[in-house]
PDB file of N, CA and C in Angstrom:
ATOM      1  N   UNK U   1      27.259 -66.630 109.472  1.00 82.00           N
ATOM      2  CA  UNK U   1      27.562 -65.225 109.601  1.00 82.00           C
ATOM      3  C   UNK U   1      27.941 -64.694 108.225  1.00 82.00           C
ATOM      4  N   UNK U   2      27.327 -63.817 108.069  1.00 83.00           N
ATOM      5  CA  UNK U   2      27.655 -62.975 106.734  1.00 83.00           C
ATOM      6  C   UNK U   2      28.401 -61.488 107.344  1.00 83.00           C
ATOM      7  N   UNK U   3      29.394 -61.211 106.105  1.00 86.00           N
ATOM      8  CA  UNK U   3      30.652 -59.810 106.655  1.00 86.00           C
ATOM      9  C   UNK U   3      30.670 -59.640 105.133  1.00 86.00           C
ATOM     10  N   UNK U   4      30.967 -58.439 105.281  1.00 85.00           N
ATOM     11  CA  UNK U   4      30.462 -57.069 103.482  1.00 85.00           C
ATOM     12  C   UNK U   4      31.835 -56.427 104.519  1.00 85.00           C
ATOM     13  N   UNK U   5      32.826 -56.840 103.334  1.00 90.00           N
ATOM     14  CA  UNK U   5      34.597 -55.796 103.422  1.00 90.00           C
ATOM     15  C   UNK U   5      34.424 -55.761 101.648  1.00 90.00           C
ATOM     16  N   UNK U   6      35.349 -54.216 102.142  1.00 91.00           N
ATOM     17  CA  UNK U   6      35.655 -53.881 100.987  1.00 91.00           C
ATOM     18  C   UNK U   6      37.260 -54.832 100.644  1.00 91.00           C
ATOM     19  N   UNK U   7      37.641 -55.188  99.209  1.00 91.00           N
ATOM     20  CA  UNK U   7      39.085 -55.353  99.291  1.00 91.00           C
ATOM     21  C   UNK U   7      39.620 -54.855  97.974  1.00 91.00           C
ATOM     22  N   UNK U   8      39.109 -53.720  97.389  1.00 90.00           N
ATOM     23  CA  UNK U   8      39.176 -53.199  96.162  1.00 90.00           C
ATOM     24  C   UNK U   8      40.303 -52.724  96.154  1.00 90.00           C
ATOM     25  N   UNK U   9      40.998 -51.800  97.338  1.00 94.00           N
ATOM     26  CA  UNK U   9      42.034 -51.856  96.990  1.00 94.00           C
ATOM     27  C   UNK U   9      43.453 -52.454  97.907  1.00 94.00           C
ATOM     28  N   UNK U  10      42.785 -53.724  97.935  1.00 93.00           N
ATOM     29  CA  UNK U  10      43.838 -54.774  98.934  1.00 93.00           C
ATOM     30  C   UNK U  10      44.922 -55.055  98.130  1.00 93.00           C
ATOM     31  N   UNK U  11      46.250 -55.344  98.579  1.00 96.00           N
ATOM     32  CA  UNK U  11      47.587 -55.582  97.387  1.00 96.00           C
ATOM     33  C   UNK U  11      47.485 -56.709  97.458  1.00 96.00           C
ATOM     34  N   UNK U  12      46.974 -57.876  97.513  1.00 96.00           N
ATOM     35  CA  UNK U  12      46.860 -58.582  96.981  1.00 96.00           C
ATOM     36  C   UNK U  12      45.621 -59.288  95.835  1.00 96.00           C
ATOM     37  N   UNK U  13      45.618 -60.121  94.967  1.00 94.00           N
ATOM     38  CA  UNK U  13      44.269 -60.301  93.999  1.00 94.00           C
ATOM     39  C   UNK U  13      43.463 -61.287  94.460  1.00 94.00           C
ATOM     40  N   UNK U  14      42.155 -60.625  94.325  1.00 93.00           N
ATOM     41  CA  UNK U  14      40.850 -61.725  94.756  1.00 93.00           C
ATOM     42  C   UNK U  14      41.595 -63.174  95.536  1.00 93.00           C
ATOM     43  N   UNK U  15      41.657 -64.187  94.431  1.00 94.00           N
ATOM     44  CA  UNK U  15      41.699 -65.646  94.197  1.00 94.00           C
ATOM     45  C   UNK U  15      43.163 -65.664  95.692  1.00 94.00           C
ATOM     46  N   UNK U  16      43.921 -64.640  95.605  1.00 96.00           N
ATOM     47  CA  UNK U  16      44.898 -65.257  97.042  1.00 96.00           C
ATOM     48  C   UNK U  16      44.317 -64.784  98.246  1.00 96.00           C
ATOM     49  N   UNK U  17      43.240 -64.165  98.230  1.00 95.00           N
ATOM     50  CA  UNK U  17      42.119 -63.422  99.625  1.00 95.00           C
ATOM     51  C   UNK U  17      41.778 -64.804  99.904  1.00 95.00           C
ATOM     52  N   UNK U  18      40.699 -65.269  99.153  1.00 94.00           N
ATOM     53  CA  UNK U  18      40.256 -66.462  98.603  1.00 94.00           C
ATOM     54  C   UNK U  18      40.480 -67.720  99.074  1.00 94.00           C
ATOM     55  N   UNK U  19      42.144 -67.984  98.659  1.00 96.00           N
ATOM     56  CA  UNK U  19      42.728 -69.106  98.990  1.00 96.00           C
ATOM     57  C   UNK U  19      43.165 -68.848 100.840  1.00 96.00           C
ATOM     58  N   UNK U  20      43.653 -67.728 101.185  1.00 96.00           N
ATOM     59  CA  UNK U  20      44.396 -67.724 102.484  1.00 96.00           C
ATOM     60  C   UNK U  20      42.873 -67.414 103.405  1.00 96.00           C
ATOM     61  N   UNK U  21      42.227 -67.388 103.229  1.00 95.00           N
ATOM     62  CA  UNK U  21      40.520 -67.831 103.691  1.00 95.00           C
ATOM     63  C   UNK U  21      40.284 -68.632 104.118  1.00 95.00           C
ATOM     64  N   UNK U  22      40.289 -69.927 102.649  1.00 96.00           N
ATOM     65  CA  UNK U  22      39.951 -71.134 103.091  1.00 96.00           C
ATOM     66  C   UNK U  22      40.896 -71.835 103.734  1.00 96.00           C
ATOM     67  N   UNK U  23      42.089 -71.350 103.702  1.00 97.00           N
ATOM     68  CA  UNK U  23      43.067 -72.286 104.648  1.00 97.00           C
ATOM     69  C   UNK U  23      43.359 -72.226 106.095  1.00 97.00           C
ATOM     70  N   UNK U  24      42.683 -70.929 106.332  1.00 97.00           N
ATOM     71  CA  UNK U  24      42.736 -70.562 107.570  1.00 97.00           C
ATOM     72  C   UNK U  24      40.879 -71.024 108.373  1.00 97.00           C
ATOM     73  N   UNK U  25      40.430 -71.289 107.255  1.00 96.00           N
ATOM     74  CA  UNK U  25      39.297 -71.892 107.586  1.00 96.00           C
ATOM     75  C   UNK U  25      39.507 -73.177 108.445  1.00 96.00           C
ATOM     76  N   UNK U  26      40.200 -74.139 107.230  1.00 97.00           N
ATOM     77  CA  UNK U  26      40.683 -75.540 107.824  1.00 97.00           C
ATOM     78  C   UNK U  26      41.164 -75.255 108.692  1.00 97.00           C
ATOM     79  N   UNK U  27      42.330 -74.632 109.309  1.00 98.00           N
ATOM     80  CA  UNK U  27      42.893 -74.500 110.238  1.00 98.00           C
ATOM     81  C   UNK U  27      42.007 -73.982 111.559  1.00 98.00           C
ATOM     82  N   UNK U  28      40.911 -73.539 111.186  1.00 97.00           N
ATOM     83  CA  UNK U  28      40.230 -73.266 112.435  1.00 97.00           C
ATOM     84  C   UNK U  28      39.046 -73.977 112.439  1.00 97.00           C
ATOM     85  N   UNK U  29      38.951 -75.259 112.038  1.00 97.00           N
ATOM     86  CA  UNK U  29      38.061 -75.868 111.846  1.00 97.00           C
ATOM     87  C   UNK U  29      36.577 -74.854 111.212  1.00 97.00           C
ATOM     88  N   UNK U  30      36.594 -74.205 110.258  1.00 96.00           N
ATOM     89  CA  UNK U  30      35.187 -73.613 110.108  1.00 96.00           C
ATOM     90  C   UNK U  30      35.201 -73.580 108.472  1.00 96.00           C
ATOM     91  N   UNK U  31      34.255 -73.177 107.764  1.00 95.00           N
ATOM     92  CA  UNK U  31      34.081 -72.757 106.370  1.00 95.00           C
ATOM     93  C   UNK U  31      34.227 -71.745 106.361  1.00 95.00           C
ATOM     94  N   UNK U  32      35.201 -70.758 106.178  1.00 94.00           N
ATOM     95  CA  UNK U  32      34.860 -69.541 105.269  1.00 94.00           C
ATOM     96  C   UNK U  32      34.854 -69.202 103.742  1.00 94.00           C
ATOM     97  N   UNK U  33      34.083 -68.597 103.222  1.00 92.00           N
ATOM     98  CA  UNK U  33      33.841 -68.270 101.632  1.00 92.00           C
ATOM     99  C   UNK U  33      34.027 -67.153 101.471  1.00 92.00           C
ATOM    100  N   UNK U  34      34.719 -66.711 100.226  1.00 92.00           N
ATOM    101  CA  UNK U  34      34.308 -65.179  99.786  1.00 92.00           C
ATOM    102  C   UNK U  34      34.157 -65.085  98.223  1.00 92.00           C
ATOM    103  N   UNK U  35      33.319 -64.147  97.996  1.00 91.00           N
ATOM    104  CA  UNK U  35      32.611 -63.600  96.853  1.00 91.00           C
ATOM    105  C   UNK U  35      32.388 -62.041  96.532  1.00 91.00           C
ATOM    106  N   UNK U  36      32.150 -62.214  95.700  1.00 89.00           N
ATOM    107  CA  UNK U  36      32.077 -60.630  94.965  1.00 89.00           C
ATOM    108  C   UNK U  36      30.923 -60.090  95.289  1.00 89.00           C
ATOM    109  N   UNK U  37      30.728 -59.582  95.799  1.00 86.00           N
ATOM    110  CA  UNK U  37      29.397 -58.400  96.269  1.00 86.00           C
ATOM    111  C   UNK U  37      28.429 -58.639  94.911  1.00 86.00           C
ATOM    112  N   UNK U  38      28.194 -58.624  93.818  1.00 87.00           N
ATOM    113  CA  UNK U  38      27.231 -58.281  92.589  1.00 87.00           C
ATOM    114  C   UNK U  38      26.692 -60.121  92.466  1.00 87.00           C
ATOM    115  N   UNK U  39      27.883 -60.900  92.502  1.00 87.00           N
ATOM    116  CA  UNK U  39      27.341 -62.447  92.403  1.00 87.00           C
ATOM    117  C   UNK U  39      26.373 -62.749  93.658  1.00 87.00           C
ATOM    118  N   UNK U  40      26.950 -62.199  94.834  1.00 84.00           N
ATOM    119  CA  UNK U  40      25.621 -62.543  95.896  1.00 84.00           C
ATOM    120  C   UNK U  40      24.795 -61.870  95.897  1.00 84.00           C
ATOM    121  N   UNK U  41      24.358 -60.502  95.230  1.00 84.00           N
ATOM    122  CA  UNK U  41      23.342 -60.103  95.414  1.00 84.00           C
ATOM    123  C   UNK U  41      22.645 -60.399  94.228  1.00 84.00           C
ATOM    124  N   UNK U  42      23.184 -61.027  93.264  1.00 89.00           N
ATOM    125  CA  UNK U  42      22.209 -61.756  92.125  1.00 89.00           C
ATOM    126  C   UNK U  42      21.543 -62.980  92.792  1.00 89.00           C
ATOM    127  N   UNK U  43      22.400 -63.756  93.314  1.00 87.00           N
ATOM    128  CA  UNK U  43      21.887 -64.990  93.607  1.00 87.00           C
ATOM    129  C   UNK U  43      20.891 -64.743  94.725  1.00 87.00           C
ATOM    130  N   UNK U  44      20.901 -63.611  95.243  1.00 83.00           N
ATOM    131  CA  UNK U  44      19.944 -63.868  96.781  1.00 83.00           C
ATOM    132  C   UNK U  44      18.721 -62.749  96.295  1.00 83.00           C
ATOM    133  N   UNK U  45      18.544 -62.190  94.929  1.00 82.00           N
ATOM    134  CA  UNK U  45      17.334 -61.435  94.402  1.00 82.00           C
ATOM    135  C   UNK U  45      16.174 -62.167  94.801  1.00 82.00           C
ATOM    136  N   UNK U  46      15.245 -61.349  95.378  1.00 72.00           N
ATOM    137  CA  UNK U  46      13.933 -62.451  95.157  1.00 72.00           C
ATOM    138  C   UNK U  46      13.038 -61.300  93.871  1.00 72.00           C
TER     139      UNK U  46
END
């Protein structure tokens, strides 16, 4: 599953979105990732 949120102006910075993500990932047994909108749409250019 792919999800496009804004968090530009979230009070907290990127890297602790990031971290409380993946920990709640483990905790729910799943992967979640997050990234910057401009890095995935470079990488997924055809």
């Amino acid at each position: 599953m792919i999800m496009l949120v804004d968090v530009q102006d979230a009070s907290v910075p990127f890297d602790r979105i990031a971290t409380a993500l993946d920990e709640e990932g483990e905790r729910l047994g799943v992967n979640i990732r997050i990234q910057r909108e401009d890095i995935f749409n470079a990488m997924h250019r055809v």
